[in-house]
Amino acid sequence: MSQPALTNPRLPDARLERMYALALHLYPGNFRLAYASPMRQAFRDALADDAFSRRKLIPMVLKDLVQSLIREHSAMMRDTFARPTLVYNGLVLAVLATVLSLALYGIPQQVLRMGANDPQVQLSGDLAAQLEQGVSPADAMPPGHVDIAHSLAPFVIAYDQTGKPIASQGTLDGSIPTPPKGVFDYALQNGEDRPTWTPRHGVRLATVVRRVGGAHPGFVLAGRSLNEVQQRIQHVWDMAAVAWLFMLGLIFVGTTAFGWYTRPQATQMS
Amino acid sequence: MATRFAPATPLSPAVFAILLSLAEGEQNGASGPGPWGGKHGYLIMKDARAPRGGGITLGPGTLYGSLERMMRDGLVEESSMSDDERRRYYRLTGLGHRVFATELERLDAAVSSARSLGLIPHGGRS
């Protein structure tokens, strides 16, 4: 077996070799530490080999440099950051951050939404009590008119047993709105229902519906616009989203830094 | 395959060319006394570039990147032979032999199939 002999490089070759040696610094540290010397030697051998013309060698080495740099850096990134333990830990932390953020949104959202029912609970209770004591629906209505589409004020409506409105403090676009029959059915069975009602697009109401007995049996509905509450809930959502993104960013940076400082280290091979 | 850690075939052209070069060196060098010392990087590059070596252009970066992964997979090993501290010599391992033989069988079957279908003209190589 004949192996090419090591020859003294001519001046242009020495310059080319120095340039190649500089380019080897672009490789990842571990790879460079292990292979820079034999790679430089292989390049020197190729320069010294008359069978390899410069015209073909230089473009080949440049192409190889670009391709292998991409490959070795990809391999280094994979070895450093795609270790199963690291990825698993990162994913677990990301799931925890997501659950925490959902809780950060979900708990205040429920508190705000349930709190939006408070005046209606009292209003519907008072109206139902008056009707059961024999006061006529018209007389039992609180004073003042409420435009349901635009006002934030609570309002009450009285319905008969069939769900037909018989007296109302508020109107929507000039008429008295009626909730779906299922709401009355539920209130009939359970005494009370507290649905979120959308009588038309752009109008969402927090309502409390009670069954009424006595002289004027039927139902009373107390409602209030959810506009303000929805804005607060949206604000909570925005804050939870920012917190989630911040936590994910922190986990990414922390995991990346941990992966970098605990990356596999190569020892120089002789 | 003898070990479950062996890389799956088909092998990449670079890996095949390196295995072929080392196998060829072992065939030609095994007649000498003592264990064969292996081939250094540039000689593998040269073999791979020759038509009989597959006509693969291997630069130093591709060569040593492939050698590192092949060492990690147990296909080749660095030999203790050294005529210059900057040169490294590599040779096939037992697993490397088996993987190379498997790949040759696969290629041989494909070539035989192509020949039986008349896809390889008479007088063609192999």
Short mmCIF file of C-alpha atoms in Angstrom, two decimals:
data_model
loop_
_atom_site.label_atom_id
_atom_site.label_comp_id
_atom_site.label_asym_id
_atom_site.label_seq_id
_atom_site.Cartn_x
_atom_site.Cartn_y
_atom_site.Cartn_z
CA MET A 1 0.00 0.00 0.00
CA SER A 2 1.49 3.33 -1.01
CA GLN A 3 0.50 6.37 0.96
CA PRO A 4 1.19 9.97 -0.20
CA ALA A 5 4.31 11.40 1.34
CA LEU A 6 4.29 14.56 3.41
CA THR A 7 5.99 17.30 1.39
CA ASN A 8 7.03 20.84 2.20
CA PRO A 9 4.27 23.07 0.93
CA ARG A 10 5.13 25.80 -1.55
CA LEU A 11 4.34 29.37 -0.52
CA PRO A 12 0.88 29.58 -2.15
CA ASP A 13 0.07 26.21 -0.66
CA ALA A 14 1.18 27.41 2.75
CA ARG A 15 -1.08 30.40 2.40
CA LEU A 16 -3.99 28.19 1.33
CA GLU A 17 -3.33 25.90 4.26
CA ARG A 18 -3.30 28.83 6.69
CA MET A 19 -6.62 30.03 5.26
CA TYR A 20 -8.03 26.53 5.65
CA ALA A 21 -6.71 26.36 9.21
CA LEU A 22 -8.50 29.63 9.95
CA ALA A 23 -11.71 28.29 8.41
CA LEU A 24 -11.50 25.26 10.70
CA HIS A 25 -12.24 27.62 13.60
CA LEU A 26 -15.79 27.83 12.27
CA TYR A 27 -16.46 24.23 13.30
CA PRO A 28 -18.01 23.46 16.72
CA GLY A 29 -15.42 23.37 19.50
CA ASN A 30 -15.63 19.65 20.20
CA PHE A 31 -15.32 18.70 16.57
CA ARG A 32 -12.48 21.16 15.99
CA LEU A 33 -10.62 19.89 19.02
CA ALA A 34 -10.84 16.31 17.79
CA TYR A 35 -10.32 16.70 14.04
CA ALA A 36 -8.77 20.06 13.10
CA SER A 37 -5.27 18.62 12.97
CA PRO A 38 -6.01 15.59 10.75
CA MET A 39 -8.31 17.70 8.55
CA ARG A 40 -5.53 20.19 8.03
CA GLN A 41 -3.19 17.31 7.28
CA ALA A 42 -5.64 15.86 4.73
CA PHE A 43 -5.85 19.26 3.06
CA ARG A 44 -2.06 19.52 3.02
CA ASP A 45 -1.84 16.06 1.47
CA ALA A 46 -4.35 17.05 -1.20
CA LEU A 47 -2.35 20.19 -1.98
CA ALA A 48 0.80 18.12 -2.29
CA ASP A 49 -0.83 15.53 -4.54
CA ASP A 50 -0.28 16.38 -8.20
CA ALA A 51 -3.22 14.18 -9.14
CA PHE A 52 -5.54 16.75 -7.52
CA SER A 53 -5.58 19.99 -9.56
CA ARG A 54 -6.08 23.27 -7.70
CA ARG A 55 -8.91 24.13 -10.06
CA LYS A 56 -10.90 21.17 -8.73
CA LEU A 57 -9.55 21.03 -5.19
CA ILE A 58 -10.41 24.56 -4.03
CA PRO A 59 -14.11 24.53 -5.08
CA MET A 60 -14.44 21.01 -3.66
CA VAL A 61 -12.99 22.04 -0.31
CA LEU A 62 -15.13 25.20 -0.19
CA LYS A 63 -18.28 23.19 -0.91
CA ASP A 64 -17.26 20.59 1.64
CA LEU A 65 -16.55 23.31 4.19
CA VAL A 66 -20.04 24.82 3.84
CA GLN A 67 -21.84 21.46 3.84
CA SER A 68 -19.90 19.96 6.72
CA LEU A 69 -20.16 23.18 8.79
CA ILE A 70 -23.94 23.00 8.51
CA ARG A 71 -23.91 19.28 9.29
CA GLU A 72 -21.56 19.49 12.26
CA HIS A 73 -23.30 22.50 13.78
CA SER A 74 -26.65 20.72 13.38
CA ALA A 75 -25.16 17.65 15.04
CA MET A 76 -23.74 19.80 17.84
CA MET A 77 -27.12 21.48 18.37
CA ARG A 78 -28.80 18.08 18.42
CA ASP A 79 -26.29 16.65 20.89
CA THR A 80 -26.51 19.74 23.07
CA PHE A 81 -30.20 20.59 23.09
CA ALA A 82 -32.12 17.54 21.87
CA ARG A 83 -31.08 15.26 24.71
CA PRO A 84 -34.18 13.34 25.86
CA THR A 85 -33.78 14.40 29.52
CA LEU A 86 -33.47 18.05 28.56
CA VAL A 87 -36.43 17.96 26.16
CA TYR A 88 -38.54 16.03 28.70
CA ASN A 89 -37.76 18.51 31.48
CA GLY A 90 -38.50 21.44 29.18
CA LEU A 91 -41.82 19.94 28.12
CA VAL A 92 -42.85 19.18 31.72
CA LEU A 93 -42.08 22.77 32.72
CA ALA A 94 -43.98 24.08 29.68
CA VAL A 95 -47.02 21.98 30.61
CA LEU A 96 -46.84 23.25 34.20
CA ALA A 97 -46.59 26.84 32.95
CA THR A 98 -49.61 26.27 30.71
CA VAL A 99 -51.69 24.79 33.55
CA LEU A 100 -50.67 27.66 35.84
CA SER A 101 -51.58 30.23 33.19
CA LEU A 102 -54.96 28.59 32.60
CA ALA A 103 -55.57 28.78 36.35
CA LEU A 104 -54.44 32.42 36.35
CA TYR A 105 -57.17 33.06 33.78
CA GLY A 106 -59.84 30.59 34.86
CA ILE A 107 -60.10 31.47 38.57
CA PRO A 108 -60.55 35.27 38.20
CA GLN A 109 -62.83 34.68 35.19
CA GLN A 110 -65.17 32.55 37.29
CA VAL A 111 -65.07 34.99 40.21
CA LEU A 112 -65.85 37.95 37.93
CA ARG A 113 -68.63 36.12 36.09
CA MET A 114 -70.29 34.87 39.28
CA GLY A 115 -69.96 38.29 40.88
CA ALA A 116 -71.87 39.77 37.92
CA ASN A 117 -75.01 37.95 39.18
CA ASP A 118 -75.09 39.59 42.60
CA PRO A 119 -77.59 42.46 42.00
CA GLN A 120 -79.85 40.20 39.93
CA VAL A 121 -80.04 37.64 42.72
CA GLN A 122 -81.37 40.31 45.06
CA LEU A 123 -83.67 41.96 42.47
CA SER A 124 -85.25 38.70 41.31
CA GLY A 125 -85.74 37.58 44.91
CA ASP A 126 -87.44 40.82 45.89
CA LEU A 127 -89.72 40.82 42.83
CA ALA A 128 -90.67 37.17 43.29
CA ALA A 129 -91.53 37.83 46.94
CA GLN A 130 -93.78 40.76 46.04
CA LEU A 131 -95.61 38.78 43.34
CA GLU A 132 -96.12 35.88 45.72
CA GLN A 133 -97.59 38.30 48.25
CA GLY A 134 -100.22 39.32 45.69
CA VAL A 135 -98.79 42.57 44.34
CA SER A 136 -99.62 42.93 40.65
CA PRO A 137 -96.67 42.59 38.25
CA ALA A 138 -97.09 46.15 36.94
CA ASP A 139 -97.05 47.59 40.47
CA ALA A 140 -94.14 45.46 41.53
CA MET A 141 -91.86 46.77 38.76
CA PRO A 142 -89.11 49.10 40.04
CA PRO A 143 -89.30 52.64 38.67
CA GLY A 144 -87.36 53.75 35.62
CA HIS A 145 -86.87 52.28 32.15
CA VAL A 146 -83.73 50.41 31.10
CA ASP A 147 -82.52 50.20 27.48
CA ILE A 148 -81.07 46.69 27.63
CA ALA A 149 -78.87 47.17 24.54
CA HIS A 150 -77.01 50.19 25.91
CA SER A 151 -77.43 50.46 29.68
CA LEU A 152 -75.32 48.80 32.34
CA ALA A 153 -78.20 49.08 34.85
CA PRO A 154 -79.92 45.90 36.06
CA PHE A 155 -83.55 45.32 35.06
CA VAL A 156 -86.38 42.90 35.82
CA ILE A 157 -89.06 41.26 33.69
CA ALA A 158 -92.09 39.24 34.84
CA TYR A 159 -93.41 36.33 32.71
CA ASP A 160 -96.53 34.23 33.11
CA GLN A 161 -96.49 30.44 33.39
CA THR A 162 -96.27 30.04 29.58
CA GLY A 163 -93.24 32.32 29.39
CA LYS A 164 -95.16 35.29 27.96
CA PRO A 165 -93.93 38.66 29.30
CA ILE A 166 -96.50 40.46 31.45
CA ALA A 167 -94.50 43.39 32.82
CA SER A 168 -91.00 44.68 32.21
CA GLN A 169 -88.65 47.37 33.41
CA GLY A 170 -86.43 47.03 30.31
CA THR A 171 -86.79 46.73 26.56
CA LEU A 172 -84.47 45.61 23.81
CA ASP A 173 -84.89 47.46 20.52
CA GLY A 174 -88.40 48.49 21.61
CA SER A 175 -89.72 45.10 22.69
CA ILE A 176 -89.52 42.84 25.73
CA PRO A 177 -87.10 39.97 25.10
CA THR A 178 -87.94 36.38 26.08
CA PRO A 179 -85.30 33.79 26.92
CA PRO A 180 -85.37 30.29 25.38
CA LYS A 181 -88.03 27.94 26.73
CA GLY A 182 -85.38 25.67 28.22
CA VAL A 183 -84.47 28.38 30.73
CA PHE A 184 -88.05 28.42 32.10
CA ASP A 185 -88.15 24.62 32.11
CA TYR A 186 -84.96 24.48 34.17
CA ALA A 187 -86.24 27.17 36.58
CA LEU A 188 -89.53 25.29 36.89
CA GLN A 189 -87.73 22.13 37.92
CA ASN A 190 -84.99 23.67 40.05
CA GLY A 191 -86.53 26.91 41.29
CA GLU A 192 -83.85 29.06 39.72
CA ASP A 193 -81.50 29.31 36.75
CA ARG A 194 -78.54 31.64 36.23
CA PRO A 195 -77.71 31.58 32.52
CA THR A 196 -75.65 33.91 30.38
CA TRP A 197 -78.14 35.06 27.77
CA THR A 198 -77.45 36.59 24.37
CA PRO A 199 -80.84 37.96 23.19
CA ARG A 200 -79.17 39.32 20.06
CA HIS A 201 -75.69 39.78 18.61
CA GLY A 202 -73.64 42.20 20.71
CA VAL A 203 -75.85 41.95 23.80
CA ARG A 204 -74.77 39.50 26.51
CA LEU A 205 -76.60 39.44 29.81
CA ALA A 206 -75.97 37.89 33.20
CA THR A 207 -79.44 36.74 34.19
CA VAL A 208 -81.16 35.14 37.15
CA VAL A 209 -84.52 33.47 36.47
CA ARG A 210 -86.78 32.42 39.39
CA ARG A 211 -89.99 30.49 39.51
CA VAL A 212 -92.86 32.41 41.16
CA GLY A 213 -95.89 30.88 42.92
CA GLY A 214 -98.83 32.50 44.66
CA ALA A 215 -101.43 34.78 43.06
CA HIS A 216 -99.36 35.52 39.94
CA PRO A 217 -97.53 32.30 39.12
CA GLY A 218 -94.86 32.42 36.47
CA PHE A 219 -91.26 33.58 36.36
CA VAL A 220 -89.20 36.66 37.07
CA LEU A 221 -86.00 37.46 35.24
CA ALA A 222 -83.39 39.91 36.48
CA GLY A 223 -80.60 40.77 34.06
CA ARG A 224 -77.60 43.02 33.62
CA SER A 225 -75.25 43.75 30.74
CA LEU A 226 -71.97 41.81 30.84
CA ASN A 227 -70.06 44.44 28.80
CA GLU A 228 -67.94 45.74 31.68
CA VAL A 229 -67.33 42.29 33.13
CA GLN A 230 -66.34 40.96 29.72
CA GLN A 231 -63.78 43.73 29.35
CA ARG A 232 -62.32 42.81 32.73
CA ILE A 233 -62.27 39.13 31.78
CA GLN A 234 -60.52 40.04 28.52
CA HIS A 235 -57.96 41.99 30.54
CA VAL A 236 -57.38 38.96 32.77
CA TRP A 237 -56.96 36.82 29.62
CA ASP A 238 -54.38 39.25 28.23
CA MET A 239 -52.42 39.24 31.49
CA ALA A 240 -52.53 35.44 31.71
CA ALA A 241 -51.33 35.19 28.08
CA VAL A 242 -48.43 37.55 28.78
CA ALA A 243 -47.54 35.56 31.91
CA TRP A 244 -47.69 32.31 29.90
CA LEU A 245 -45.43 33.64 27.15
CA PHE A 246 -43.02 35.05 29.75
CA MET A 247 -42.85 31.70 31.57
CA LEU A 248 -42.33 29.82 28.28
CA GLY A 249 -39.55 32.25 27.36
CA LEU A 250 -37.95 31.80 30.76
CA ILE A 251 -38.17 28.00 30.46
CA PHE A 252 -36.68 28.14 26.96
CA VAL A 253 -33.78 30.35 28.03
CA GLY A 254 -33.19 28.33 31.20
CA THR A 255 -33.33 24.98 29.41
CA THR A 256 -31.07 26.24 26.63
CA ALA A 257 -28.53 27.58 29.11
CA PHE A 258 -28.67 24.37 31.14
CA GLY A 259 -28.22 22.32 27.96
CA TRP A 260 -25.24 24.45 26.92
CA TYR A 261 -23.45 24.22 30.26
CA THR A 262 -24.06 20.48 30.56
CA ARG A 263 -23.30 19.64 26.91
CA PRO A 264 -21.14 16.60 26.24
CA GLN A 265 -17.48 17.59 26.25
CA ALA A 266 -14.95 16.04 23.91
CA THR A 267 -11.43 15.25 24.89
CA GLN A 268 -8.68 15.80 22.36
CA MET A 269 -7.79 12.58 20.63
CA SER A 270 -4.19 11.96 19.89
CA MET B 1 -27.38 -8.16 11.77
CA ALA B 2 -25.38 -9.31 14.72
CA THR B 3 -26.05 -6.33 16.92
CA ARG B 4 -29.14 -4.24 17.37
CA PHE B 5 -27.03 -1.08 17.44
CA ALA B 6 -25.91 -1.52 13.83
CA PRO B 7 -26.92 1.35 11.53
CA ALA B 8 -29.68 0.57 9.07
CA THR B 9 -28.91 0.06 5.42
CA PRO B 10 -28.86 1.55 2.82
CA LEU B 11 -25.74 3.36 3.88
CA SER B 12 -25.00 6.89 2.73
CA PRO B 13 -22.60 7.17 -0.24
CA ALA B 14 -19.91 8.65 2.02
CA VAL B 15 -20.15 5.86 4.60
CA PHE B 16 -20.18 3.21 1.88
CA ALA B 17 -17.12 4.72 0.18
CA ILE B 18 -15.20 4.82 3.49
CA LEU B 19 -16.10 1.21 4.31
CA LEU B 20 -15.09 0.17 0.78
CA SER B 21 -11.76 1.96 1.03
CA LEU B 22 -10.96 0.41 4.42
CA ALA B 23 -12.09 -3.05 3.29
CA GLU B 24 -9.93 -2.75 0.19
CA GLY B 25 -6.96 -1.66 2.29
CA GLU B 26 -7.46 -4.56 4.62
CA GLN B 27 -7.56 -7.03 1.71
CA ASN B 28 -4.35 -5.65 0.25
CA GLY B 29 -2.57 -5.06 3.51
CA ALA B 30 -3.58 -8.20 5.41
CA SER B 31 -0.89 -10.28 3.76
CA GLY B 32 1.82 -8.45 5.70
CA PRO B 33 2.98 -9.51 9.16
CA GLY B 34 0.96 -8.35 12.18
CA PRO B 35 -2.40 -6.57 12.24
CA TRP B 36 -3.19 -4.16 9.45
CA GLY B 37 -2.61 -0.57 10.54
CA GLY B 38 -5.46 1.07 8.64
CA LYS B 39 -5.71 4.01 6.26
CA HIS B 40 -5.33 7.70 6.94
CA GLY B 41 -7.84 10.37 5.95
CA TYR B 42 -6.39 11.59 2.69
CA LEU B 43 -5.93 8.07 1.36
CA ILE B 44 -9.59 7.32 2.06
CA MET B 45 -10.53 10.57 0.24
CA LYS B 46 -8.41 9.50 -2.71
CA ASP B 47 -9.85 5.99 -2.83
CA ALA B 48 -13.40 7.31 -2.68
CA ARG B 49 -12.70 9.70 -5.54
CA ALA B 50 -11.44 6.94 -7.83
CA PRO B 51 -14.04 5.18 -10.03
CA ARG B 52 -13.34 1.86 -8.31
CA GLY B 53 -14.02 3.52 -4.96
CA GLY B 54 -17.43 4.82 -5.96
CA GLY B 55 -16.42 8.14 -7.52
CA ILE B 56 -17.47 10.04 -4.38
CA THR B 57 -15.92 13.44 -3.71
CA LEU B 58 -15.18 13.55 0.01
CA GLY B 59 -13.78 16.73 1.50
CA PRO B 60 -11.97 16.69 4.85
CA GLY B 61 -15.04 17.98 6.72
CA THR B 62 -17.37 15.33 5.33
CA LEU B 63 -14.75 12.63 5.78
CA TYR B 64 -13.99 13.30 9.44
CA GLY B 65 -17.63 14.01 10.29
CA SER B 66 -18.57 10.65 8.78
CA LEU B 67 -15.68 8.91 10.52
CA GLU B 68 -16.74 10.34 13.87
CA ARG B 69 -20.29 9.04 13.45
CA MET B 70 -19.01 5.69 12.17
CA MET B 71 -16.77 5.38 15.22
CA ARG B 72 -19.74 6.22 17.42
CA ASP B 73 -21.74 3.50 15.62
CA GLY B 74 -18.87 1.05 16.04
CA LEU B 75 -18.21 0.58 12.32
CA VAL B 76 -14.60 1.78 12.33
CA GLU B 77 -11.93 2.35 14.93
CA GLU B 78 -8.82 4.39 15.12
CA SER B 79 -5.75 2.22 14.90
CA SER B 80 -2.70 2.72 17.02
CA MET B 81 -0.49 3.05 13.97
CA SER B 82 1.03 6.47 13.44
CA ASP B 83 3.74 7.81 11.15
CA ASP B 84 2.92 11.41 11.93
CA GLU B 85 1.11 12.85 14.92
CA ARG B 86 -1.20 14.81 12.61
CA ARG B 87 -2.32 11.70 10.77
CA ARG B 88 -4.94 9.33 12.08
CA TYR B 89 -5.35 5.80 10.80
CA TYR B 90 -8.68 4.02 10.70
CA ARG B 91 -9.73 0.41 10.16
CA LEU B 92 -12.91 -1.62 10.08
CA THR B 93 -14.35 -3.26 13.18
CA GLY B 94 -16.14 -6.61 13.20
CA LEU B 95 -19.46 -4.79 13.08
CA GLY B 96 -18.16 -2.64 10.22
CA HIS B 97 -17.37 -5.79 8.26
CA ARG B 98 -20.83 -7.21 8.84
CA VAL B 99 -22.64 -3.98 7.94
CA PHE B 100 -20.53 -3.63 4.80
CA ALA B 101 -21.25 -7.25 3.81
CA THR B 102 -24.97 -6.71 4.34
CA GLU B 103 -24.90 -3.60 2.17
CA LEU B 104 -22.96 -5.42 -0.56
CA GLU B 105 -25.51 -8.26 -0.52
CA ARG B 106 -28.32 -5.71 -0.82
CA LEU B 107 -26.65 -3.97 -3.74
CA ASP B 108 -25.74 -7.28 -5.36
CA ALA B 109 -29.37 -8.43 -5.18
CA ALA B 110 -30.50 -5.15 -6.74
CA VAL B 111 -27.93 -5.41 -9.53
CA SER B 112 -28.86 -9.07 -10.18
CA SER B 113 -32.50 -8.08 -10.36
CA ALA B 114 -31.73 -5.24 -12.78
CA ARG B 115 -29.62 -7.60 -14.89
CA SER B 116 -32.38 -10.23 -15.05
CA LEU B 117 -34.75 -7.51 -16.23
CA GLY B 118 -32.31 -6.55 -18.97
CA LEU B 119 -31.74 -3.10 -17.49
CA ILE B 120 -27.95 -3.52 -17.45
CA PRO B 121 -26.45 -3.80 -20.96
CA HIS B 122 -24.23 -6.80 -21.76
CA GLY B 123 -20.62 -6.05 -21.05
CA GLY B 124 -21.56 -3.70 -18.19
CA ARG B 125 -19.53 -3.85 -15.03
CA SER B 126 -20.24 -6.24 -12.17
#
